[in-house]
Coordinates of C-alpha atoms and ligand atoms in Angstrom, one line a residue:
M676 CA 7.1 -38.7 -47.6
P677 CA 7.4 -41.9 -49.8
K678 CA 11.0 -42.1 -48.7
I679 CA 10.1 -42.5 -45.0
H680 CA 7.8 -45.4 -45.7
S681 CA 10.2 -47.3 -47.9
S682 CA 13.0 -46.9 -45.4
L683 CA 10.8 -48.1 -42.6
L684 CA 9.8 -51.1 -44.7
V685 CA 13.4 -51.9 -45.5
L686 CA 14.2 -51.8 -41.7
A687 CA 11.2 -53.9 -41.0
A688 CA 12.2 -56.4 -43.6
L689 CA 15.8 -56.6 -42.3
A690 CA 14.5 -57.2 -38.8
F691 CA 12.3 -60.0 -40.1
L692 CA 15.0 -61.6 -42.2
H693 CA 17.7 -61.2 -39.5
P694 CA 16.0 -61.7 -36.1
A695 CA 19.4 -61.4 -34.5
M696 CA 19.6 -57.8 -35.7
A697 CA 16.1 -57.0 -34.6
A698 CA 17.0 -55.8 -31.2
T699 CA 20.0 -54.3 -29.5
V700 CA 21.3 -54.6 -25.9
I701 CA 23.6 -52.2 -24.3
D702 CA 25.3 -54.1 -21.6
N703 CA 27.8 -53.6 -18.8
A704 CA 26.5 -50.0 -18.3
N705 CA 26.5 -47.9 -15.1
G706 CA 23.0 -46.9 -15.8
Y707 CA 20.7 -44.4 -14.0
T708 CA 17.1 -43.4 -14.6
L709 CA 14.1 -42.2 -12.7
N710 CA 11.2 -44.5 -12.8
G711 CA 7.4 -43.9 -12.6
K712 CA 7.6 -43.7 -8.8
N713 CA 10.2 -40.9 -9.0
T714 CA 12.9 -43.2 -7.6
L715 CA 16.4 -43.1 -9.0
V716 CA 17.2 -46.6 -10.1
R717 CA 20.3 -48.3 -11.4
F718 CA 20.6 -50.6 -14.4
Q719 CA 23.3 -52.6 -16.1
A720 CA 21.6 -53.4 -19.4
M721 CA 18.9 -52.1 -21.6
A722 CA 17.3 -53.7 -24.7
F723 CA 15.5 -51.9 -27.5
D724 CA 13.9 -53.0 -30.7
Y725 CA 14.7 -52.0 -34.3
E726 CA 12.5 -49.0 -34.1
G727 CA 14.3 -47.8 -31.0
R728 CA 11.6 -48.7 -28.4
I729 CA 12.8 -50.0 -25.1
I730 CA 12.0 -53.7 -24.5
A731 CA 13.7 -54.2 -21.1
V732 CA 15.9 -52.4 -18.5
G733 CA 17.6 -54.2 -15.6
T734 CA 20.5 -56.5 -14.9
S735 CA 22.4 -58.1 -17.8
Q736 CA 20.7 -61.4 -17.0
Q737 CA 17.2 -60.0 -16.9
V738 CA 17.7 -58.0 -20.1
L739 CA 19.5 -60.8 -22.1
A740 CA 16.7 -63.2 -21.2
K741 CA 14.2 -60.8 -22.8
A742 CA 16.3 -60.3 -26.0
P743 CA 18.5 -63.4 -26.3
K744 CA 19.4 -62.9 -30.0
A745 CA 20.1 -59.2 -29.8
R746 CA 23.2 -57.4 -31.0
R747 CA 25.1 -56.7 -27.8
I748 CA 27.1 -53.5 -27.2
D749 CA 29.5 -53.5 -24.3
M750 CA 29.4 -50.1 -22.5
Q751 CA 32.5 -51.0 -20.5
G752 CA 31.1 -49.7 -17.3
K753 CA 30.4 -46.2 -18.6
T754 CA 27.6 -44.1 -17.2
V755 CA 24.4 -44.1 -19.1
I756 CA 21.5 -41.6 -18.4
P757 CA 18.3 -40.8 -20.2
G758 CA 18.8 -38.3 -23.0
L759 CA 18.6 -34.8 -21.6
I760 CA 15.9 -32.4 -22.8
D761 CA 16.3 -28.6 -23.3
A762 CA 12.8 -27.2 -22.8
H763 CA 13.7 -23.8 -24.2
G764 CA 16.2 -23.2 -27.0
H765 CA 16.5 -21.5 -30.4
I766 CA 17.8 -24.1 -32.9
F767 CA 18.2 -21.9 -36.0
G768 CA 19.6 -19.1 -33.8
L769 CA 22.2 -21.5 -32.5
G770 CA 23.0 -22.7 -36.0
D771 CA 23.4 -19.1 -37.2
M772 CA 25.7 -18.3 -34.4
L773 CA 27.9 -21.3 -34.9
N774 CA 27.9 -20.9 -38.7
K775 CA 28.9 -17.2 -38.9
L776 CA 32.5 -16.3 -39.7
D777 CA 34.0 -15.6 -36.3
L778 CA 37.0 -13.3 -36.4
T779 CA 37.4 -12.8 -32.7
G780 CA 40.6 -14.8 -32.7
S781 CA 42.2 -13.2 -35.8
A782 CA 45.5 -11.5 -34.9
S783 CA 46.2 -9.6 -38.2
L784 CA 44.4 -8.3 -41.3
P785 CA 46.0 -11.0 -43.5
A786 CA 44.8 -13.7 -41.0
A787 CA 41.3 -12.2 -41.1
L788 CA 41.3 -12.1 -44.9
K789 CA 42.4 -15.7 -45.1
A790 CA 39.7 -16.7 -42.7
A791 CA 37.1 -14.9 -44.9
A792 CA 38.4 -16.6 -48.0
D793 CA 38.3 -20.1 -46.3
Y794 CA 34.8 -19.4 -45.0
A795 CA 33.6 -18.4 -48.5
R796 CA 35.0 -21.6 -49.9
A797 CA 33.3 -23.7 -47.2
H798 CA 29.9 -22.0 -47.7
P799 CA 29.2 -22.0 -51.4
A800 CA 25.4 -21.9 -50.8
H801 CA 25.5 -18.7 -48.9
A802 CA 24.3 -15.7 -50.9
W803 CA 25.7 -13.3 -48.3
L804 CA 28.6 -14.0 -46.1
R805 CA 28.2 -12.7 -42.5
G806 CA 30.2 -12.7 -39.4
G807 CA 32.0 -10.5 -37.0
G808 CA 34.4 -10.1 -34.1
W809 CA 37.2 -8.2 -35.9
N810 CA 39.2 -5.5 -34.1
Q811 CA 41.6 -3.3 -36.1
E812 CA 43.3 -2.2 -32.8
I813 CA 44.5 -5.8 -32.3
W814 CA 45.7 -5.8 -35.9
K815 CA 47.8 -2.7 -35.1
L816 CA 46.5 -1.2 -38.4
G817 CA 46.1 2.4 -37.2
R818 CA 43.1 2.7 -39.5
F819 CA 40.0 0.8 -40.5
P820 CA 40.3 -2.1 -43.0
T821 CA 38.8 -1.4 -46.5
A822 CA 36.4 -2.9 -48.9
A823 CA 39.2 -3.4 -51.4
E824 CA 41.1 -5.5 -48.9
L825 CA 38.0 -7.6 -48.3
D826 CA 37.6 -8.0 -52.1
S827 CA 41.0 -9.6 -52.3
A828 CA 39.5 -12.4 -50.2
V829 CA 36.0 -12.5 -51.5
A830 CA 34.7 -10.5 -54.5
D831 CA 32.0 -12.6 -56.0
R832 CA 29.5 -12.3 -53.1
P833 CA 28.6 -9.6 -50.6
V834 CA 30.4 -9.8 -47.3
W835 CA 29.3 -8.0 -44.1
L836 CA 31.4 -8.3 -40.9
A837 CA 30.5 -6.6 -37.6
R838 CA 33.3 -5.1 -35.5
V839 CA 33.8 -6.8 -32.1
D840 CA 31.7 -4.1 -30.3
G841 CA 28.9 -4.3 -32.8
H842 CA 29.2 -0.5 -33.5
A843 CA 30.7 -0.8 -37.0
G844 CA 30.5 -3.1 -40.0
W845 CA 33.0 -3.9 -42.7
A846 CA 31.6 -4.5 -46.2
N847 CA 33.2 -5.6 -49.4
T848 CA 32.5 -3.7 -52.7
R849 CA 29.7 -6.1 -53.7
A850 CA 27.9 -5.4 -50.4
L851 CA 28.4 -1.6 -50.8
E852 CA 27.0 -1.8 -54.3
L853 CA 23.9 -3.8 -53.2
A854 CA 23.3 -1.2 -50.4
G855 CA 23.5 1.5 -53.1
I856 CA 26.2 3.4 -51.2
T857 CA 28.0 5.9 -53.5
K858 CA 30.0 9.1 -53.2
D859 CA 26.7 10.9 -53.0
T860 CA 25.1 8.9 -50.1
P861 CA 25.0 11.2 -47.1
D862 CA 25.9 10.1 -43.6
P863 CA 22.6 9.2 -41.9
D864 CA 21.8 10.7 -38.5
G865 CA 23.7 8.9 -35.8
G866 CA 26.0 7.2 -38.3
K867 CA 29.0 7.7 -40.5
I868 CA 30.3 6.3 -43.8
M869 CA 34.1 6.0 -43.7
R870 CA 35.4 7.7 -46.9
D871 CA 38.6 8.4 -48.8
A872 CA 39.9 11.8 -49.8
S873 CA 37.6 12.1 -52.7
G874 CA 34.5 11.0 -50.7
N875 CA 34.2 7.4 -51.9
A876 CA 33.1 4.9 -49.2
T877 CA 36.0 2.8 -48.1
G878 CA 34.1 -0.1 -46.6
V879 CA 33.5 0.6 -42.9
L880 CA 30.1 1.9 -41.8
I881 CA 29.6 3.2 -38.3
D882 CA 26.5 2.9 -36.0
A883 CA 23.3 4.1 -37.8
A884 CA 25.1 3.8 -41.2
M885 CA 25.2 0.0 -40.7
D886 CA 21.5 -0.1 -41.4
L887 CA 22.3 0.8 -45.0
V888 CA 23.7 -2.7 -45.5
G889 CA 21.6 -4.4 -42.9
K890 CA 18.3 -3.5 -44.6
V891 CA 19.3 -5.0 -48.0
Q892 CA 20.3 -8.4 -46.7
P893 CA 17.9 -11.0 -48.0
K894 CA 16.1 -13.6 -46.0
Q895 CA 18.1 -16.8 -45.6
T896 CA 17.7 -19.0 -48.6
D897 CA 16.5 -22.6 -48.2
A898 CA 20.0 -23.9 -48.9
E899 CA 21.4 -21.6 -46.1
M900 CA 18.8 -22.7 -43.7
R901 CA 19.8 -26.3 -44.3
V902 CA 23.4 -25.6 -43.6
V903 CA 22.4 -23.7 -40.4
L904 CA 20.1 -26.5 -39.2
D905 CA 22.7 -29.2 -39.9
R906 CA 25.3 -27.3 -37.9
A907 CA 22.9 -26.8 -35.0
L908 CA 21.8 -30.4 -34.9
Q909 CA 25.4 -31.6 -34.9
H910 CA 26.2 -29.3 -32.0
I911 CA 23.1 -30.3 -30.0
A912 CA 23.8 -34.0 -30.4
S913 CA 27.4 -33.4 -29.2
M914 CA 26.0 -31.8 -26.0
G915 CA 24.1 -35.0 -25.0
L916 CA 20.7 -33.5 -25.7
T917 CA 18.1 -35.7 -27.3
S918 CA 15.2 -33.3 -27.5
V919 CA 14.8 -29.5 -27.7
H920 CA 11.7 -27.4 -27.3
D921 CA 12.2 -24.7 -30.0
A922 CA 10.8 -21.4 -28.6
G923 CA 9.7 -19.8 -31.8
V924 CA 9.2 -21.7 -35.0
R925 CA 8.5 -20.0 -38.4
I926 CA 6.5 -21.6 -41.2
D927 CA 9.6 -22.2 -43.3
Q928 CA 11.4 -23.8 -40.4
D929 CA 8.4 -26.0 -39.7
A930 CA 8.6 -27.3 -43.2
L931 CA 12.3 -28.2 -42.8
Y932 CA 11.7 -29.9 -39.4
R933 CA 9.0 -32.0 -41.0
E934 CA 11.2 -32.9 -43.9
Y935 CA 14.1 -33.8 -41.7
A936 CA 11.9 -35.8 -39.3
G937 CA 10.3 -37.7 -42.2
L938 CA 13.8 -38.7 -43.5
A939 CA 15.0 -39.5 -40.0
K940 CA 17.6 -36.7 -40.5
L941 CA 16.4 -34.9 -37.4
S942 CA 19.0 -36.1 -34.9
T943 CA 17.4 -34.4 -32.0
R944 CA 13.7 -34.4 -31.3
V945 CA 12.1 -31.1 -31.7
Y946 CA 9.0 -29.9 -29.8
G947 CA 8.0 -26.7 -31.6
M948 CA 6.3 -23.5 -30.4
I949 CA 4.9 -21.4 -33.3
G950 CA 6.3 -17.9 -33.0
G951 CA 3.2 -15.7 -32.3
V952 CA -0.4 -15.9 -33.5
G953 CA 0.0 -14.0 -36.8
A954 CA 0.1 -15.2 -40.4
D955 CA 2.3 -18.2 -39.7
F956 CA 0.0 -19.4 -37.0
D957 CA -3.1 -18.9 -39.1
L958 CA -1.6 -21.2 -41.8
L959 CA 0.0 -23.8 -39.5
S960 CA -3.0 -24.1 -37.2
K961 CA -5.4 -24.9 -40.0
K962 CA -5.2 -28.6 -39.2
G963 CA -4.8 -28.1 -35.5
P964 CA -1.9 -29.0 -33.2
L965 CA 0.6 -31.6 -34.5
T966 CA 1.0 -33.7 -31.4
S967 CA 3.5 -36.2 -32.9
Y968 CA 5.2 -36.7 -36.2
A969 CA 7.6 -39.4 -37.4
G970 CA 7.9 -41.4 -34.2
D971 CA 7.8 -38.4 -31.9
L972 CA 10.7 -36.8 -33.7
Y973 CA 8.7 -33.6 -34.2
A974 CA 5.7 -32.0 -32.6
L975 CA 4.1 -28.6 -33.2
R976 CA 1.4 -28.0 -30.6
A977 CA 2.5 -24.9 -28.8
V978 CA 2.6 -21.1 -29.4
K979 CA 5.3 -18.7 -28.1
L980 CA 4.2 -15.2 -27.1
Y981 CA 6.1 -12.4 -25.4
A982 CA 5.0 -10.3 -22.4
D983 CA 8.1 -8.2 -21.9
G984 CA 11.8 -7.8 -22.6
A985 CA 15.0 -8.8 -20.7
L986 CA 16.4 -7.7 -17.4
G987 CA 19.9 -6.7 -18.6
S988 CA 18.5 -4.0 -20.9
R989 CA 15.9 -3.0 -18.4
G990 CA 13.2 -4.1 -20.8
A991 CA 11.6 -6.6 -18.3
A992 CA 8.4 -5.1 -17.0
L993 CA 8.4 -4.6 -13.2
L994 CA 5.6 -3.7 -10.8
A995 CA 7.8 -1.0 -9.2
P996 CA 10.7 1.0 -10.7
Y997 CA 14.1 -0.6 -11.3
S998 CA 16.3 -0.4 -8.2
D999 CA 19.1 1.0 -10.4
E1000 CA 17.0 3.3 -12.5
S1001 CA 14.2 4.9 -10.4
K1002 CA 12.4 6.4 -13.4
S1003 CA 11.8 3.2 -15.2
T1004 CA 9.6 0.1 -14.7
G1005 CA 10.5 -1.4 -18.1
L1006 CA 7.8 -2.1 -20.6
L1007 CA 4.9 -4.5 -21.1
F1008 CA 4.8 -5.3 -24.8
N1009 CA 1.0 -5.5 -24.9
K1010 CA -2.1 -4.1 -23.1
P1011 CA -3.8 -6.8 -20.9
A1012 CA -6.7 -7.1 -23.3
D1013 CA -4.4 -7.6 -26.3
M1014 CA -2.3 -10.2 -24.6
A1015 CA -5.4 -12.0 -23.5
A1016 CA -6.8 -12.0 -27.0
M1017 CA -3.6 -13.6 -28.4
M1018 CA -3.6 -16.2 -25.6
E1019 CA -7.2 -17.0 -26.2
K1020 CA -6.8 -17.3 -29.9
A1021 CA -4.1 -20.0 -29.5
M1022 CA -6.0 -21.8 -26.7
A1023 CA -9.2 -21.8 -28.6
R1024 CA -7.5 -23.8 -31.4
G1025 CA -6.1 -26.3 -28.9
Y1026 CA -2.5 -25.0 -28.5
Q1027 CA -0.4 -24.9 -25.5
V1028 CA 0.5 -21.2 -24.8
N1029 CA 4.0 -20.5 -23.6
V1030 CA 4.6 -16.9 -22.8
H1031 CA 8.0 -15.2 -22.2
A1032 CA 7.8 -13.3 -19.0
I1033 CA 10.8 -12.0 -17.2
G1034 CA 9.7 -9.1 -14.8
D1035 CA 7.2 -9.4 -12.0
A1036 CA 4.7 -7.2 -13.9
G1037 CA 5.2 -9.4 -17.0
N1038 CA 4.6 -12.6 -15.0
R1039 CA 1.5 -11.0 -13.3
Q1040 CA 0.0 -10.0 -16.6
V1041 CA 0.3 -13.4 -18.0
L1042 CA -0.9 -15.2 -14.8
D1043 CA -4.0 -12.8 -14.9
G1044 CA -4.6 -13.9 -18.4
Y1045 CA -4.3 -17.6 -17.6
Q1046 CA -6.5 -17.3 -14.6
E1047 CA -9.3 -15.9 -16.7
L1048 CA -8.8 -17.9 -19.9
V1049 CA -7.8 -21.4 -18.7
P1050 CA -11.3 -22.1 -17.2
K1051 CA -13.0 -20.1 -20.0
T1052 CA -11.4 -22.2 -22.8
G1053 CA -11.3 -25.4 -20.7
S1054 CA -7.7 -25.8 -21.5
L1055 CA -6.1 -26.9 -18.2
G1056 CA -4.9 -30.0 -20.0
A1057 CA -2.8 -28.0 -22.4
R1058 CA -0.2 -27.5 -19.7
H1059 CA 0.3 -23.8 -20.5
R1060 CA 3.7 -22.5 -19.5
I1061 CA 5.5 -19.3 -18.6
E1062 CA 8.9 -19.1 -20.2
H1063 CA 11.6 -17.8 -17.8
A1064 CA 9.4 -16.9 -14.9
Q1065 CA 12.5 -15.0 -13.9
V1066 CA 11.4 -12.3 -11.4
V1067 CA 8.1 -13.3 -9.8
A1068 CA 6.3 -11.5 -7.0
P1069 CA 6.4 -14.0 -4.1
D1070 CA 2.6 -14.1 -3.8
D1071 CA 2.4 -15.0 -7.5
I1072 CA 4.5 -18.1 -7.2
K1073 CA 1.5 -19.9 -5.6
R1074 CA -0.7 -18.9 -8.5
F1075 CA 1.3 -21.1 -10.9
K1076 CA 0.1 -24.1 -9.0
A1077 CA -3.4 -22.8 -8.5
I1078 CA -3.9 -22.1 -12.2
G1079 CA -1.9 -25.1 -13.4
I1080 CA 0.9 -23.3 -15.2
V1081 CA 4.3 -24.9 -15.8
P1082 CA 7.3 -22.7 -15.1
S1083 CA 10.0 -23.2 -17.8
M1084 CA 13.3 -22.0 -16.3
Q1085 CA 16.9 -21.8 -17.3
P1086 CA 19.3 -22.4 -14.4
T1087 CA 22.3 -20.8 -16.2
H1088 CA 20.5 -17.5 -16.4
A1089 CA 20.8 -17.3 -12.6
T1090 CA 24.5 -17.8 -12.6
S1091 CA 25.1 -15.5 -15.6
D1092 CA 22.8 -12.8 -14.3
M1093 CA 23.4 -12.9 -10.5
N1094 CA 25.3 -9.6 -10.1
M1095 CA 23.3 -7.7 -12.7
A1096 CA 19.9 -9.0 -11.5
E1097 CA 20.4 -7.9 -7.9
Q1098 CA 21.4 -4.4 -9.1
R1099 CA 18.2 -4.3 -11.2
V1100 CA 15.7 -5.4 -8.7
G1101 CA 17.3 -4.9 -5.3
S1102 CA 17.6 -7.1 -2.2
Q1103 CA 13.8 -7.7 -1.6
R1104 CA 12.5 -8.6 -5.1
I1105 CA 15.5 -10.8 -5.8
R1106 CA 14.0 -13.3 -3.4
G1107 CA 11.4 -14.1 -6.0
A1108 CA 14.0 -14.3 -8.7
Y1109 CA 15.2 -17.6 -10.2
A1110 CA 13.3 -19.1 -7.2
W1111 CA 13.4 -22.7 -8.2
R1112 CA 13.0 -24.1 -4.7
S1113 CA 10.0 -21.9 -4.1
F1114 CA 8.4 -23.3 -7.2
L1115 CA 9.3 -26.9 -6.4
R1116 CA 7.9 -26.4 -2.9
Q1117 CA 4.5 -25.9 -4.5
G1118 CA 4.7 -29.3 -6.0
L1119 CA 5.3 -27.9 -9.5
P1120 CA 7.4 -29.5 -12.2
I1121 CA 10.0 -27.1 -13.6
A1122 CA 10.9 -27.6 -17.3
C1123 CA 14.6 -26.8 -17.5
G1124 CA 16.5 -25.5 -20.5
S1125 CA 19.2 -23.1 -21.5
D1126 CA 17.7 -20.5 -23.9
F1127 CA 20.6 -21.3 -26.2
P1128 CA 22.3 -19.5 -28.0
V1129 CA 21.8 -16.8 -25.3
E1130 CA 23.5 -19.4 -23.0
S1131 CA 25.5 -22.5 -23.9
A1132 CA 23.4 -25.5 -25.0
N1133 CA 25.5 -27.7 -22.6
P1134 CA 22.9 -29.2 -20.2
F1135 CA 25.6 -30.0 -17.7
Y1136 CA 26.2 -26.3 -17.2
G1137 CA 22.5 -26.2 -16.4
I1138 CA 22.5 -29.1 -14.0
H1139 CA 25.6 -27.6 -12.3
A1140 CA 24.0 -24.2 -12.0
A1141 CA 20.7 -25.7 -10.7
V1142 CA 22.5 -27.7 -8.0
T1143 CA 25.2 -25.2 -6.9
R1144 CA 23.9 -21.7 -7.9
Q1145 CA 27.6 -21.0 -8.5
D1146 CA 29.7 -20.2 -11.5
S1147 CA 32.2 -22.7 -12.9
A1148 CA 34.9 -21.3 -10.6
G1149 CA 32.7 -22.1 -7.5
Q1150 CA 31.6 -18.6 -6.8
P1151 CA 30.0 -17.4 -4.7
A1152 CA 30.7 -19.7 -1.7
G1153 CA 27.5 -21.5 -0.6
G1154 CA 25.8 -20.5 -3.8
W1155 CA 24.0 -17.3 -4.8
Y1156 CA 20.8 -17.5 -2.6
G1157 CA 21.8 -21.1 -2.2
N1158 CA 18.4 -21.8 -0.4
E1159 CA 16.8 -21.8 -3.9
A1160 CA 19.1 -24.5 -5.3
M1161 CA 17.8 -27.8 -6.5
T1162 CA 19.0 -31.3 -5.4
L1163 CA 20.8 -33.2 -8.1
K1164 CA 17.8 -35.5 -8.4
E1165 CA 15.5 -32.6 -8.9
A1166 CA 17.8 -31.0 -11.5
F1167 CA 18.1 -34.3 -13.3
R1168 CA 14.3 -34.6 -13.3
C1169 CA 13.8 -31.0 -14.5
F1170 CA 16.1 -31.8 -17.5
T1171 CA 14.4 -35.1 -18.2
L1172 CA 10.9 -36.1 -17.0
D1173 CA 9.6 -32.6 -16.2
A1174 CA 10.8 -31.2 -19.5
A1175 CA 9.1 -34.1 -21.2
Y1176 CA 5.9 -33.3 -19.2
A1177 CA 6.0 -29.7 -20.4
G1178 CA 5.9 -31.1 -23.9
H1179 CA 3.2 -33.7 -23.2
Q1180 CA 5.8 -36.4 -23.8
E1181 CA 6.4 -37.9 -20.4
K1182 CA 4.8 -41.2 -21.5
V1183 CA 7.4 -41.7 -24.3
L1184 CA 10.5 -39.6 -23.2
G1185 CA 12.4 -38.5 -20.1
S1186 CA 13.3 -41.9 -18.5
L1187 CA 14.5 -45.3 -19.6
E1188 CA 11.6 -47.6 -19.1
K1189 CA 9.9 -50.3 -21.1
G1190 CA 7.9 -48.9 -24.0
K1191 CA 9.6 -45.5 -24.1
W1192 CA 12.1 -44.4 -26.8
A1193 CA 15.7 -45.5 -26.3
D1194 CA 17.0 -41.9 -26.0
F1195 CA 20.1 -41.9 -23.9
T1196 CA 23.5 -40.3 -23.3
V1197 CA 26.8 -41.8 -22.3
I1198 CA 29.0 -39.6 -20.2
D1199 CA 32.6 -39.7 -19.0
R1200 CA 31.9 -39.9 -15.3
D1201 CA 29.3 -40.9 -12.7
L1202 CA 27.0 -37.9 -12.3
F1203 CA 25.6 -39.3 -9.1
T1204 CA 28.8 -39.9 -7.2
M1205 CA 31.0 -37.0 -8.5
P1206 CA 31.5 -33.7 -6.6
A1207 CA 28.7 -31.2 -7.6
K1208 CA 31.2 -28.5 -8.2
D1209 CA 32.6 -30.4 -11.2
I1210 CA 29.3 -31.2 -12.9
H1211 CA 29.9 -28.4 -15.5
A1212 CA 32.9 -30.4 -16.7
V1213 CA 31.0 -33.7 -17.5
G1214 CA 31.9 -34.8 -21.0
V1215 CA 29.5 -36.5 -23.4
L1216 CA 30.8 -39.6 -25.1
Q1217 CA 27.8 -40.8 -27.1
T1218 CA 24.2 -39.6 -27.8
W1219 CA 21.5 -42.0 -29.0
V1220 CA 18.0 -41.1 -30.2
A1221 CA 15.4 -43.8 -30.7
G1222 CA 18.1 -46.5 -30.5
R1223 CA 20.2 -44.8 -33.2
Q1224 CA 23.6 -43.3 -32.3
V1225 CA 23.7 -39.6 -33.4
F1226 CA 27.0 -38.6 -31.7
D1227 CA 30.2 -40.4 -31.0
K1228 CA 33.0 -38.5 -29.4
K1229 CA 35.5 -40.7 -31.1
Ligands
ZN1288 ZN1 14.4 -17.7 -25.6

C-alpha cells in the first residue's frame, strides 16, 4: 500500500515540475468511438492527463488547443478504438494453459525431453512441472516412454505430463515417489499402472490410475500463481483487451489482484466475480462489494454461480430431452430452493449475481429465481446477469428485459458449437440458441466476451463471429442462422460500452470521451471499412490502459 501512494506522489510531482509532461496527445489517428448518444464518431486526436484521464477528443486543432504543452505522439494514421472489454474470461485458467509445458509439437522422445529440461530451467519457482500433448505414436517408439527417461531431463522436481488424448499420464521418478506408487500398488478399477517384468512402475499411468498422481499435486504456490498471472496479463494485453470480467475469483487470487492493482502492475483492468457463496465469499464480503480499487483497475462486486453444465457433454439442463439422446435432459446442479438461497445470499449483501446457465431449463430456473428475488431484495440496480444464456426458450427471452437481467454472451461459442449444438437441441430449440438479435430486439445490452481459455481471448474473433456467424473460413455461407447476427456497430458496442455497463463501469470505460480513462487499442487496419469476413485477422499494434502503454507489437 505505501508504495502506491509514493509512486502517485512522484508522478504528481513530476507533472507539477514539468507541465509539458503532464499531458499526452495522440495525434494523427484514425480514431473511432461511440459517444453518449450511441453514435459512432471519428476523431483525429485525443489528450489525456498524467493519471490517464481523457481531457479532450476531436480534431488535432481542437485537442492541441486544450493541451498545448502536451507530449505529442504521432499515430501515423493508424486506427485507434476504445480498449475492448471481455465480459467473461478466466484469467488464471488462461495463464495456466499458456504456462504449461506443451509437447503437442514434439516430434521425438529426445525433443520432448529437451523441451522438459528447458521448461524446468525457465520455471524455477514451480514445485511441480505440468504439461501434456505427447504422443509416443508420433515418436515411433513402439512403447510408452519411461520415468527414467524423464528423470534424465528433470530429476529434482516431480513432473507430470498428460498424453495428447488425456487418457494417460507420464510421471518421473519423483512424481511416482510422491504418489506412493510402488511394486505393491495394485491397479485401480478402470486404470492401469505400466510396469516392467518385475512389476515396478515404469512411469506411465492409464485412465483411473492417473488419479494416483493427480491427487497428490499440491495447490499452486504463491510464486507459481504470480508466474501464471504475469503470463496471462501479457497475453491479454497483446490481444488488445483493456478490461476482463473474471468469472470466478478465489480469495488468494483476489489478494494478488489487489496487490498488482495497487502497484499498477495490473496491465488489464479486472472486474471480479467471487466464485460461489461459500467460505471465500463469507470472508471477502465482510466489508461489502469493492466497487472500485486503484483507479478502477480492480473491482470485486459480483458473484458467479452455476445452474448447469455444458452442451457438448450434455450437462446443460434442458426442458425436454436432448435431440440426440432421448433419455437425457442434462442436469440442474441445484434444486430451485437451493439456487434461490445462494442468489439471495449474494443479493442481500449487495452483490451482482452472475449465474452460468446454458440449457433452457438452466436459464428458466435462474430467471424464476431473479423474478422472485430482484423485487424482494430491491436489487434491480445490481444489474444481475446470466452468463452464456446459450439455449433459451423463446418465451423466456422477453423475461430478461422484464426482470432487468443482462445477458452475458460469447459470440465465438456459436461458431465453435454450431454443428454440435444443433445435434443436441434440434431444429426448433436452436432458434433460441445464441440468439443475439432476439435479445437486442428487446432493447437489452449484451455483454460480450470469450470465456477464455475455453475459446481464444482474441476479441476480433468475437467481433467477427458476432457479425458473420461464420468460421474464419467463411462457413457456412450467409452465416449460421444469420438472422441472429449483430451489426458491426452492435458487436463493437457489446465488446465496449455494454460490457462496461455489465460491470457498472460505463461512466468510466467503454468509449473515448472526456473524463473517462484513456484505455485504447491501436490496430493494423480500419475496422469500420474492411470486409467483415476478415475481421478475425485484425492485428493489435498497441494497447494502452489509463494512458499507459501496456503492449507494443514492436
Ligand atoms: Zn466461463
